[in-house]
PDB file of C-alpha atoms and ligand atoms in Angstrom:
ATOM      1  CA  MET J   1       0.034  -0.017  -0.119  1.00 81.00           C
ATOM      2  CA  SER J   2       1.151   3.517  -0.718  1.00 93.00           C
ATOM      3  CA  ILE J   3       1.913   5.717   1.965  1.00 97.00           C
ATOM      4  CA  LYS J   4      -0.902   7.969   1.258  1.00 97.00           C
ATOM      5  CA  LYS J   5      -3.452   5.074   1.219  1.00 96.00           C
ATOM      6  CA  ILE J   6      -2.250   3.825   4.589  1.00 97.00           C
ATOM      7  CA  ILE J   7      -2.483   7.468   6.154  1.00 97.00           C
ATOM      8  CA  ASN J   8      -5.737   8.118   4.778  1.00 95.00           C
ATOM      9  CA  SER J   9      -7.202   4.869   6.002  1.00 96.00           C
ATOM     10  CA  PHE J  10      -5.972   5.775   9.456  1.00 95.00           C
ATOM     11  CA  GLN J  11      -7.584   9.101   9.086  1.00 93.00           C
ATOM     12  CA  THR J  12     -10.813   7.420   8.212  1.00 94.00           C
ATOM     13  CA  LYS J  13     -10.902   5.009  10.811  1.00 94.00           C
ATOM     14  CA  TYR J  14      -9.911   7.128  13.657  1.00 93.00           C
ATOM     15  CA  LYS J  15     -11.126  10.544  12.436  1.00 84.00           C
ATOM     16  CA  ASN J  16     -10.413  13.025  15.257  1.00 82.00           C
ATOM     17  CA  LYS J  17     -10.112  10.687  18.200  1.00 93.00           C
ATOM     18  CA  ILE J  18      -6.967   9.363  17.765  1.00 97.00           C
ATOM     19  CA  THR J  19      -3.581  11.238  16.809  1.00 98.00           C
ATOM     20  CA  LEU J  20      -1.612   9.054  14.465  1.00 98.00           C
ATOM     21  CA  ILE J  21       2.173  10.025  14.798  1.00 98.00           C
ATOM     22  CA  ALA J  22       4.203   8.906  11.784  1.00 98.00           C
ATOM     23  CA  VAL J  23       7.443   7.709  13.165  1.00 98.00           C
ATOM     24  CA  SER J  24       9.992   9.236  10.562  1.00 98.00           C
ATOM     25  CA  LYS J  25      13.355   7.920  12.015  1.00 97.00           C
ATOM     26  CA  GLN J  26      15.670   6.652   9.630  1.00 97.00           C
ATOM     27  CA  GLN J  27      13.285   7.324   6.707  1.00 97.00           C
ATOM     28  CA  SER J  28      13.850   9.531   3.494  1.00 96.00           C
ATOM     29  CA  SER J  29      12.772  13.037   2.895  1.00 96.00           C
ATOM     30  CA  GLU J  30      10.793  11.890  -0.153  1.00 96.00           C
ATOM     31  CA  LYS J  31       8.893   9.572   1.977  1.00 97.00           C
ATOM     32  CA  MET J  32       8.085  12.209   4.525  1.00 98.00           C
ATOM     33  CA  ILE J  33       7.092  14.900   2.033  1.00 98.00           C
ATOM     34  CA  GLU J  34       4.647  12.083   0.525  1.00 97.00           C
ATOM     35  CA  ALA J  35       3.235  11.682   4.055  1.00 98.00           C
ATOM     36  CA  TYR J  36       3.145  15.459   4.535  1.00 98.00           C
ATOM     37  CA  LYS J  37       1.205  15.803   1.373  1.00 97.00           C
ATOM     38  CA  SER J  38      -1.312  13.156   2.370  1.00 96.00           C
ATOM     39  CA  GLY J  39      -2.255  15.371   5.332  1.00 96.00           C
ATOM     40  CA  GLN J  40      -0.002  13.970   7.757  1.00 97.00           C
ATOM     41  CA  ARG J  41       1.322  16.585  10.541  1.00 98.00           C
ATOM     42  CA  ASP J  42       2.413  14.797  13.396  1.00 98.00           C
ATOM     43  CA  PHE J  43       5.939  13.271  13.034  1.00 98.00           C
ATOM     44  CA  GLY J  44       7.931  11.384  15.630  1.00 98.00           C
ATOM     45  CA  GLU J  45      11.946  10.895  15.857  1.00 98.00           C
ATOM     46  CA  ASN J  46      13.588   8.963  18.655  1.00 97.00           C
ATOM     47  CA  ARG J  47      16.857  10.539  18.462  1.00 98.00           C
ATOM     48  CA  VAL J  48      17.637  14.249  18.839  1.00 98.00           C
ATOM     49  CA  GLN J  49      20.386  14.566  16.663  1.00 97.00           C
ATOM     50  CA  GLU J  50      18.205  13.418  13.908  1.00 98.00           C
ATOM     51  CA  LEU J  51      15.406  15.737  15.018  1.00 98.00           C
ATOM     52  CA  ILE J  52      17.027  18.833  15.007  1.00 97.00           C
ATOM     53  CA  LYS J  53      18.858  18.054  11.722  1.00 97.00           C
ATOM     54  CA  LYS J  54      15.512  17.166   9.928  1.00 97.00           C
ATOM     55  CA  ALA J  55      13.124  19.955  11.490  1.00 97.00           C
ATOM     56  CA  PRO J  56      14.235  22.925   9.630  1.00 97.00           C
ATOM     57  CA  LEU J  57      14.051  21.231   6.170  1.00 96.00           C
ATOM     58  CA  PHE J  58      10.125  20.763   6.369  1.00 98.00           C
ATOM     59  CA  PRO J  59       7.481  22.807   6.491  1.00 97.00           C
ATOM     60  CA  ASN J  60       6.705  24.555   9.643  1.00 95.00           C
ATOM     61  CA  ASP J  61       3.250  23.344  10.438  1.00 98.00           C
ATOM     62  CA  ILE J  62       4.546  20.187  11.307  1.00 98.00           C
ATOM     63  CA  ARG J  63       4.075  19.096  14.967  1.00 98.00           C
ATOM     64  CA  TRP J  64       7.301  17.118  16.139  1.00 98.00           C
ATOM     65  CA  HIS J  65       7.221  14.612  18.748  1.00 98.00           C
ATOM     66  CA  MET J  66      10.206  13.595  20.312  1.00 98.00           C
ATOM     67  CA  ILE J  67       9.627   9.790  21.398  1.00 98.00           C
ATOM     68  CA  GLY J  68      13.031   8.718  22.348  1.00 97.00           C
ATOM     69  CA  HIS J  69      15.185   9.036  25.415  1.00 96.00           C
ATOM     70  CA  VAL J  70      16.409  12.600  25.960  1.00 98.00           C
ATOM     71  CA  GLN J  71      19.489  13.621  27.733  1.00 97.00           C
ATOM     72  CA  THR J  72      19.292  16.832  29.721  1.00 97.00           C
ATOM     73  CA  ASN J  73      21.867  18.445  28.057  1.00 98.00           C
ATOM     74  CA  LYS J  74      20.122  18.037  24.656  1.00 98.00           C
ATOM     75  CA  VAL J  75      16.856  19.665  25.780  1.00 98.00           C
ATOM     76  CA  LYS J  76      18.181  23.181  24.724  1.00 98.00           C
ATOM     77  CA  PHE J  77      18.163  21.868  21.262  1.00 98.00           C
ATOM     78  CA  LEU J  78      14.629  20.761  21.243  1.00 98.00           C
ATOM     79  CA  ALA J  79      12.808  23.528  23.216  1.00 98.00           C
ATOM     80  CA  PRO J  80      12.736  26.133  20.395  1.00 98.00           C
ATOM     81  CA  PHE J  81      10.429  23.803  18.234  1.00 98.00           C
ATOM     82  CA  VAL J  82       9.364  20.577  19.776  1.00 98.00           C
ATOM     83  CA  TYR J  83       5.551  19.927  20.381  1.00 98.00           C
ATOM     84  CA  MET J  84       5.569  17.249  22.533  1.00 98.00           C
ATOM     85  CA  ILE J  85       8.046  14.726  24.300  1.00 98.00           C
ATOM     86  CA  HIS J  86       6.819  11.471  24.886  1.00 98.00           C
ATOM     87  CA  SER J  87       9.749  10.132  26.651  1.00 98.00           C
ATOM     88  CA  VAL J  88      10.065  11.901  29.898  1.00 98.00           C
ATOM     89  CA  ASP J  89      11.448   9.640  32.475  1.00 96.00           C
ATOM     90  CA  SER J  90      12.991  11.874  35.342  1.00 96.00           C
ATOM     91  CA  LEU J  91      12.377  14.654  37.691  1.00 95.00           C
ATOM     92  CA  LYS J  92      15.476  16.112  36.437  1.00 96.00           C
ATOM     93  CA  LEU J  93      14.165  16.275  32.907  1.00 97.00           C
ATOM     94  CA  LEU J  94      11.077  17.594  33.925  1.00 97.00           C
ATOM     95  CA  ASN J  95      12.797  20.574  35.578  1.00 96.00           C
ATOM     96  CA  LYS J  96      14.979  20.887  32.721  1.00 98.00           C
ATOM     97  CA  LEU J  97      12.466  20.873  30.191  1.00 98.00           C
ATOM     98  CA  ASN J  98      10.290  23.638  32.226  1.00 98.00           C
ATOM     99  CA  ALA J  99      13.456  25.866  32.505  1.00 98.00           C
ATOM    100  CA  GLU J 100      14.231  25.635  28.713  1.00 98.00           C
ATOM    101  CA  ALA J 101      10.786  26.035  27.622  1.00 98.00           C
ATOM    102  CA  ASN J 102      10.497  29.294  29.772  1.00 98.00           C
ATOM    103  CA  ASN J 103      13.723  30.441  28.038  1.00 98.00           C
ATOM    104  CA  ASN J 104      12.089  30.205  24.656  1.00 98.00           C
ATOM    105  CA  ASP J 105       8.726  31.471  25.845  1.00 98.00           C
ATOM    106  CA  ARG J 106       6.960  28.191  25.050  1.00 98.00           C
ATOM    107  CA  ILE J 107       4.916  25.570  26.465  1.00 98.00           C
ATOM    108  CA  ILE J 108       5.933  22.142  25.597  1.00 98.00           C
ATOM    109  CA  LYS J 109       3.461  19.171  26.004  1.00 98.00           C
ATOM    110  CA  CYS J 110       5.092  16.235  28.149  1.00 98.00           C
ATOM    111  CA  LEU J 111       4.017  12.536  28.515  1.00 98.00           C
ATOM    112  CA  LEU J 112       5.517  10.756  31.492  1.00 98.00           C
ATOM    113  CA  GLN J 113       6.960   7.393  30.055  1.00 97.00           C
ATOM    114  CA  ILE J 114       6.216   4.297  32.192  1.00 97.00           C
ATOM    115  CA  HIS J 115       8.203   1.162  32.071  1.00 94.00           C
ATOM    116  CA  ILE J 116       5.399  -1.485  31.384  1.00 91.00           C
ATOM    117  CA  ALA J 117       7.478  -4.018  29.391  1.00 88.00           C
ATOM    118  CA  GLU J 118       9.627  -6.996  30.920  1.00 86.00           C
ATOM    119  CA  GLU J 119      12.891  -5.851  29.265  1.00 82.00           C
ATOM    120  CA  ILE J 120      15.108  -4.126  31.634  1.00 79.00           C
ATOM    121  CA  HIS J 121      16.684  -1.635  29.073  1.00 75.00           C
ATOM    122  CA  LYS J 122      13.642   0.054  28.379  1.00 76.00           C
ATOM    123  CA  PHE J 123      13.589   3.509  29.907  1.00 86.00           C
ATOM    124  CA  GLY J 124      10.593   4.980  32.087  1.00 94.00           C
ATOM    125  CA  PHE J 125       9.375   5.649  35.592  1.00 95.00           C
ATOM    126  CA  ASN J 126       7.564   3.382  38.043  1.00 93.00           C
ATOM    127  CA  MET J 127       4.473   4.206  39.736  1.00 93.00           C
ATOM    128  CA  GLU J 128       6.179   4.622  43.212  1.00 94.00           C
ATOM    129  CA  GLU J 129       8.684   7.284  41.694  1.00 94.00           C
ATOM    130  CA  LEU J 130       5.930   9.231  40.141  1.00 94.00           C
ATOM    131  CA  ASP J 131       3.670   9.358  43.203  1.00 94.00           C
ATOM    132  CA  ARG J 132       6.468  10.474  45.042  1.00 94.00           C
ATOM    133  CA  ILE J 133       7.364  13.083  42.690  1.00 94.00           C
ATOM    134  CA  PHE J 134       4.065  14.677  42.407  1.00 93.00           C
ATOM    135  CA  THR J 135       3.217  14.324  45.912  1.00 93.00           C
ATOM    136  CA  GLU J 136       6.811  15.957  46.962  1.00 92.00           C
ATOM    137  CA  ASN J 137       6.951  18.531  44.364  1.00 84.00           C
ATOM    138  CA  ASP J 138       4.558  21.515  43.423  1.00 84.00           C
ATOM    139  CA  TRP J 139       4.377  20.460  39.773  1.00 85.00           C
ATOM    140  CA  LYS J 140       1.753  23.415  39.211  1.00 85.00           C
ATOM    141  CA  ASP J 141       4.938  25.763  39.501  1.00 89.00           C
ATOM    142  CA  TRP J 142       6.147  24.196  36.207  1.00 95.00           C
ATOM    143  CA  LYS J 143       4.442  26.880  34.149  1.00 96.00           C
ATOM    144  CA  ASN J 144       5.929  25.976  30.884  1.00 98.00           C
ATOM    145  CA  ILE J 145       5.412  22.295  30.585  1.00 98.00           C
ATOM    146  CA  LYS J 146       2.159  20.719  30.262  1.00 97.00           C
ATOM    147  CA  ILE J 147       1.883  17.193  31.682  1.00 97.00           C
ATOM    148  CA  SER J 148      -0.427  15.486  29.226  1.00 98.00           C
ATOM    149  CA  GLY J 149      -0.615  11.955  29.986  1.00 98.00           C
ATOM    150  CA  LEU J 150       1.538   8.727  29.619  1.00 98.00           C
ATOM    151  CA  MET J 151       3.242   6.861  27.434  1.00 98.00           C
ATOM    152  CA  GLY J 152       4.654   3.329  27.292  1.00 97.00           C
ATOM    153  CA  MET J 153       6.236   0.641  25.084  1.00 95.00           C
ATOM    154  CA  ALA J 154       5.078  -2.873  25.454  1.00 94.00           C
ATOM    155  CA  THR J 155       7.635  -6.055  25.640  1.00 93.00           C
ATOM    156  CA  PHE J 156       8.977  -6.968  22.031  1.00 92.00           C
ATOM    157  CA  THR J 157       7.095 -10.135  21.754  1.00 93.00           C
ATOM    158  CA  ASN J 158       4.763 -12.094  19.616  1.00 94.00           C
ATOM    159  CA  ASP J 159       2.563 -12.971  22.644  1.00 96.00           C
ATOM    160  CA  MET J 160      -0.572 -10.813  22.038  1.00 96.00           C
ATOM    161  CA  GLN J 161      -1.920 -11.559  25.449  1.00 97.00           C
ATOM    162  CA  LYS J 162       1.021 -10.176  27.319  1.00 97.00           C
ATOM    163  CA  ILE J 163       1.213  -7.047  25.124  1.00 97.00           C
ATOM    164  CA  ARG J 164      -2.477  -6.393  26.040  1.00 98.00           C
ATOM    165  CA  GLN J 165      -1.861  -6.918  29.611  1.00 97.00           C
ATOM    166  CA  GLU J 166       0.794  -4.468  29.669  1.00 97.00           C
ATOM    167  CA  PHE J 167      -1.315  -1.831  27.682  1.00 98.00           C
ATOM    168  CA  GLN J 168      -3.955  -2.466  30.351  1.00 98.00           C
ATOM    169  CA  LYS J 169      -1.813  -1.792  32.964  1.00 97.00           C
ATOM    170  CA  LEU J 170      -0.877   1.384  31.318  1.00 97.00           C
ATOM    171  CA  LYS J 171      -4.404   2.410  31.181  1.00 98.00           C
ATOM    172  CA  GLU J 172      -4.825   1.840  34.781  1.00 97.00           C
ATOM    173  CA  TYR J 173      -1.804   3.848  35.950  1.00 97.00           C
ATOM    174  CA  PHE J 174      -3.321   6.581  33.601  1.00 98.00           C
ATOM    175  CA  ASP J 175      -6.579   6.487  35.549  1.00 98.00           C
ATOM    176  CA  ILE J 176      -5.008   6.226  38.945  1.00 97.00           C
ATOM    177  CA  LEU J 177      -2.485   9.279  38.509  1.00 96.00           C
ATOM    178  CA  LYS J 178      -5.360  11.306  36.761  1.00 97.00           C
ATOM    179  CA  GLU J 179      -7.655  10.674  39.500  1.00 97.00           C
ATOM    180  CA  LYS J 180      -5.157  11.550  42.272  1.00 96.00           C
ATOM    181  CA  PHE J 181      -3.155  14.590  40.786  1.00 96.00           C
ATOM    182  CA  PHE J 182      -4.570  15.733  37.303  1.00 95.00           C
ATOM    183  CA  ASN J 183      -8.416  15.607  37.919  1.00 94.00           C
ATOM    184  CA  ASP J 184      -8.647  19.410  37.671  1.00 92.00           C
ATOM    185  CA  THR J 185      -6.590  19.721  34.393  1.00 93.00           C
ATOM    186  CA  ASP J 186      -8.160  19.343  30.893  1.00 95.00           C
ATOM    187  CA  TYR J 187      -5.019  18.368  29.464  1.00 96.00           C
ATOM    188  CA  PHE J 188      -3.953  15.222  31.197  1.00 97.00           C
ATOM    189  CA  LYS J 189      -5.812  12.895  28.471  1.00 98.00           C
ATOM    190  CA  GLU J 190      -3.332  11.148  26.138  1.00 98.00           C
ATOM    191  CA  LEU J 191      -2.198   7.866  26.322  1.00 98.00           C
ATOM    192  CA  SER J 192       0.528   7.146  23.799  1.00 98.00           C
ATOM    193  CA  MET J 193       0.668   3.554  22.899  1.00 98.00           C
ATOM    194  CA  GLY J 194       0.647   1.149  19.992  1.00 97.00           C
ATOM    195  CA  MET J 195       3.291   0.716  17.333  1.00 97.00           C
ATOM    196  CA  SER J 196       3.195  -0.784  13.841  1.00 97.00           C
ATOM    197  CA  ASN J 197       2.564  -4.374  15.467  1.00 95.00           C
ATOM    198  CA  ASP J 198       0.237  -3.895  18.085  1.00 96.00           C
ATOM    199  CA  TYR J 199      -1.675  -0.580  17.495  1.00 97.00           C
ATOM    200  CA  ASP J 200      -4.848  -2.436  17.105  1.00 96.00           C
ATOM    201  CA  ILE J 201      -4.626  -3.992  20.662  1.00 97.00           C
ATOM    202  CA  ALA J 202      -3.559  -0.381  21.859  1.00 98.00           C
ATOM    203  CA  VAL J 203      -6.891   1.087  20.502  1.00 98.00           C
ATOM    204  CA  GLU J 204      -8.866  -1.338  22.026  1.00 98.00           C
ATOM    205  CA  GLU J 205      -7.203  -0.626  25.329  1.00 98.00           C
ATOM    206  CA  GLY J 206      -7.615   3.024  25.186  1.00 98.00           C
ATOM    207  CA  ALA J 207      -4.727   4.592  23.158  1.00 98.00           C
ATOM    208  CA  THR J 208      -5.235   8.108  22.353  1.00 98.00           C
ATOM    209  CA  MET J 209      -1.885   8.468  20.440  1.00 98.00           C
ATOM    210  CA  LEU J 210      -0.312   5.607  18.120  1.00 98.00           C
ATOM    211  CA  ARG J 211       3.395   5.828  17.094  1.00 98.00           C
ATOM    212  CA  ILE J 212       3.576   4.168  13.880  1.00 98.00           C
ATOM    213  CA  GLY J 213       6.679   4.045  11.549  1.00 98.00           C
ATOM    214  CA  SER J 214       7.397   0.810   9.380  1.00 97.00           C
ATOM    215  CA  LEU J 215       3.687   0.094   8.446  1.00 97.00           C
ATOM    216  CA  ILE J 216       3.463   3.902   7.164  1.00 98.00           C
ATOM    217  CA  PHE J 217       7.076   3.958   5.464  1.00 97.00           C
ATOM    218  CA  GLY J 218       8.450   0.447   5.196  1.00 95.00           C
ATOM    219  CA  ASN J 219      11.681  -0.760   6.568  1.00 92.00           C
ATOM    220  CA  ARG J 220      14.065   1.861   8.093  1.00 90.00           C
ATOM    221  CA  ASN J 221      17.620   2.400   6.307  1.00 79.00           C
TER     222      ASN J 221
HETATM  223  C1  LIG F 301      10.384   3.416  16.345  1.00 95.03           C
HETATM  224  C2  LIG F 301       9.593   3.647  17.419  1.00 95.03           C
HETATM  225  C3  LIG F 301       8.326   3.558  17.108  1.00 95.03           C
HETATM  226  C4  LIG F 301       7.768   2.921  15.860  1.00 95.03           C
HETATM  227  O1  LIG F 301       8.176   1.563  15.401  1.00 95.03           O
HETATM  228  P1  LIG F 301       7.394   0.798  14.257  1.00 95.03           P
HETATM  229  O2  LIG F 301       7.711  -0.633  14.815  1.00 95.03           O
HETATM  230  O3  LIG F 301       8.235   0.986  13.224  1.00 95.03           O
HETATM  231  O4  LIG F 301       6.075   1.313  14.260  1.00 95.03           O
HETATM  232  C5  LIG F 301       7.353   3.877  18.242  1.00 95.03           C
HETATM  233  N1  LIG F 301       7.789   4.198  19.303  1.00 95.03           N
HETATM  234  C6  LIG F 301       8.965   4.609  19.496  1.00 95.03           C
HETATM  235  C7  LIG F 301       9.438   4.767  20.844  1.00 95.03           C
HETATM  236  C8  LIG F 301      10.018   4.132  18.825  1.00 95.03           C
HETATM  237  O5  LIG F 301      11.135   4.173  18.854  1.00 95.03           O
END
């Protein structure tokens, strides 16, 4: 299927209910432009270097989503333009993002990445850490970031039942945190989960954002 056909099929299937993020890491500009011309505006990258190199080459109505691990010393390069960071995984990073967004007179949307997979090398908070952070910090003082929800990556496996359980766990954490800390906000509402091989399960379990790469663009270089 062509890039245009796939993007259009997502557009009709999910209308305005789910945001499709086209994960363009290691994909050619030609393919990205094809996606853009098909109406795609949300693009995701997982490496800071690649993102800051690409962004200036594309139209400025693209919303750039950073979906990979971010080191605090790289935040200053992203802060002037990034739309949302899905992979916030430390208190230090939250503070840094707020400071750099403030320097740029911007508000940056953030998702808290939760460690739901069994693989230990994947990044993310656990619930105890988050509970402590939001209990101990006056997070409403972070004026330049909007904590907009959660992100998670399931275990890399063919066991669909396991993937489903991990997504269910993430949704459960989302509900708990919303209830406890974010009930009086209107922006804590996003659940970023689901990739090319598991997005249909993610949708069934409540995803509001899908991060899809190879299904749209084909294999990476
Ligand atoms: C690469 C990547 C994706 C997309 O993966 P596909 O399997 O190509 O859809 C989604 N999320 C993150 C964090 C990624 O690094």
